[in-house]
Tab-separated table of C-alpha atoms in Angstrom:
chain	number	residue	atom	x	y	z
U	151	MET	CA	0.000	0.000	0.000
U	152	ASN	CA	1.893	3.033	-1.304
U	153	GLN	CA	0.390	6.204	0.111
U	154	LYS	CA	1.622	9.742	-0.517
U	155	TYR	CA	1.611	12.131	2.402
U	156	SER	CA	1.836	15.883	2.137
U	157	ALA	CA	4.891	17.793	3.303
U	158	GLU	CA	2.731	19.305	6.058
U	159	MET	CA	1.787	15.836	7.286
U	160	ARG	CA	5.442	14.758	7.284
U	161	ASP	CA	6.491	17.885	9.212
U	162	ARG	CA	3.667	17.420	11.720
U	163	ALA	CA	4.553	13.755	12.238
U	164	LEU	CA	8.223	14.589	12.791
U	165	ARG	CA	7.324	17.339	15.286
U	166	MET	CA	5.082	14.890	17.151
U	167	LEU	CA	7.906	12.342	17.137
U	168	ASP	CA	10.322	14.893	18.610
U	169	GLU	CA	7.816	15.654	21.362
U	170	ALA	CA	7.135	11.962	22.053
U	171	LYS	CA	10.769	10.760	22.215
U	172	PRO	CA	11.401	11.805	25.855
U	173	ASP	CA	8.329	9.839	26.992
U	174	HIS	CA	9.482	6.535	25.452
U	175	SER	CA	12.298	4.145	26.194
U	176	ASN	CA	13.714	4.247	22.667
U	177	LEU	CA	13.162	5.804	19.268
U	178	MET	CA	11.186	2.897	17.840
U	179	ALA	CA	8.714	2.947	20.713
U	180	ALA	CA	8.093	6.637	20.037
U	181	VAL	CA	7.837	5.970	16.285
U	182	ARG	CA	5.258	3.216	16.802
U	183	HIS	CA	3.255	5.435	19.173
U	184	VAL	CA	3.152	8.470	16.863
U	185	ALA	CA	2.541	6.363	13.741
U	186	GLY	CA	-0.390	4.698	15.493
U	187	LEU	CA	-1.864	8.078	16.428
U	188	LEU	CA	-1.586	9.279	12.828
U	189	GLY	CA	-2.711	6.033	11.204
U	190	MET	CA	0.456	5.498	9.225
U	191	SER	CA	3.097	2.825	8.978
U	192	PRO	CA	5.849	3.084	11.598
U	193	GLU	CA	8.333	2.367	8.805
U	194	THR	CA	7.219	5.511	6.953
U	195	LEU	CA	7.845	7.656	9.989
U	196	ARG	CA	11.151	5.936	10.734
U	197	VAL	CA	12.369	6.611	7.168
U	198	TRP	CA	11.304	10.271	7.394
U	199	HIS	CA	13.195	10.599	10.675
U	200	ARG	CA	16.324	8.993	9.200
U	201	ARG	CA	16.126	11.193	6.078
U	202	ARG	CA	15.857	14.305	8.256
U	203	GLU	CA	18.968	13.234	10.191
U	204	VAL	CA	20.911	12.680	6.951
U	205	ASP	CA	19.804	16.049	5.562
U	206	ALA	CA	20.855	17.757	8.816
U	207	GLY	CA	24.279	16.076	8.692
U	208	GLU	CA	23.635	14.123	11.883
U	209	ARG	CA	23.868	10.755	10.118
U	210	PRO	CA	26.056	9.663	7.195
U	211	GLY	CA	24.356	9.431	3.835
U	212	VAL	CA	23.450	11.377	0.726
U	213	PRO	CA	21.323	14.458	1.486
U	214	THR	CA	18.026	14.807	-0.379
U	215	ASP	CA	19.115	17.810	-2.443
U	216	VAL	CA	22.259	16.005	-3.620
U	217	ALA	CA	20.272	12.865	-4.480
U	218	GLU	CA	17.754	14.914	-6.487
U	219	GLU	CA	20.550	16.723	-8.349
U	220	ASN	CA	22.220	13.374	-9.134
U	221	LYS	CA	18.913	12.034	-10.460
U	222	ARG	CA	18.426	15.128	-12.643
U	223	LEU	CA	21.979	14.884	-14.001
U	224	ARG	CA	21.567	11.164	-14.780
U	225	ARG	CA	18.389	11.931	-16.743
U	226	GLU	CA	20.120	14.766	-18.603
U	227	ASN	CA	23.119	12.543	-19.323
U	228	ALA	CA	20.854	9.830	-20.771
U	229	GLU	CA	19.122	12.392	-23.015
U	230	LEU	CA	22.483	13.700	-24.247
U	231	ARG	CA	23.701	10.166	-24.981
U	232	LYS	CA	20.574	9.516	-27.070
U	233	ALA	CA	21.049	12.788	-28.948
U	234	ASN	CA	24.707	11.893	-29.550
U	235	GLU	CA	23.716	8.494	-30.982
U	236	VAL	CA	21.241	10.168	-33.333
U	237	LEU	CA	23.901	12.615	-34.504
U	238	LYS	CA	26.404	9.785	-35.046
U	239	ALA	CA	23.865	7.839	-37.104
U	240	ALA	CA	23.039	10.940	-39.144
U	241	SER	CA	26.716	11.660	-39.837
U	242	VAL	CA	27.256	8.074	-41.040
U	243	PHE	CA	24.197	8.344	-43.282
U	244	PHE	CA	25.302	11.641	-44.834
U	245	ALA	CA	28.897	10.465	-45.223
U	246	LYS	CA	27.621	7.495	-47.262
U	247	GLU	CA	25.520	9.881	-49.382
U	248	LEU	CA	28.586	11.998	-50.141
U	249	ASP	CA	30.668	8.926	-51.079
U	250	ARG	CA	27.992	7.646	-53.494
U	251	PRO	CA	28.835	8.463	-57.150
U	252	SER	CA	26.562	10.954	-58.753
U	253	THR	CA	24.324	9.737	-61.645
U	254	ARG	CA	24.088	12.992	-63.592
């Protein structure tokens, strides 16, 4: 069940998690509690929490903005490779046309 949550919902859930952490023995207990209150999967909230830590530099990993830029550059690179292949094929085609003897 893949459900999209709004940015406001994510921010609210993370704020609630921050407030609930001192009342629980560990992070996962707080995650399960808050996720249950909001009717979402504890795994979703845990991933949001981990992503926030990575983005804040508190945990090793690739920050969201860097990951998005990498994704954009990979897409752009793929488009440029396709364009390059088309240009190579066109140059081969036109080179053969120039080498063909004229029938005038």
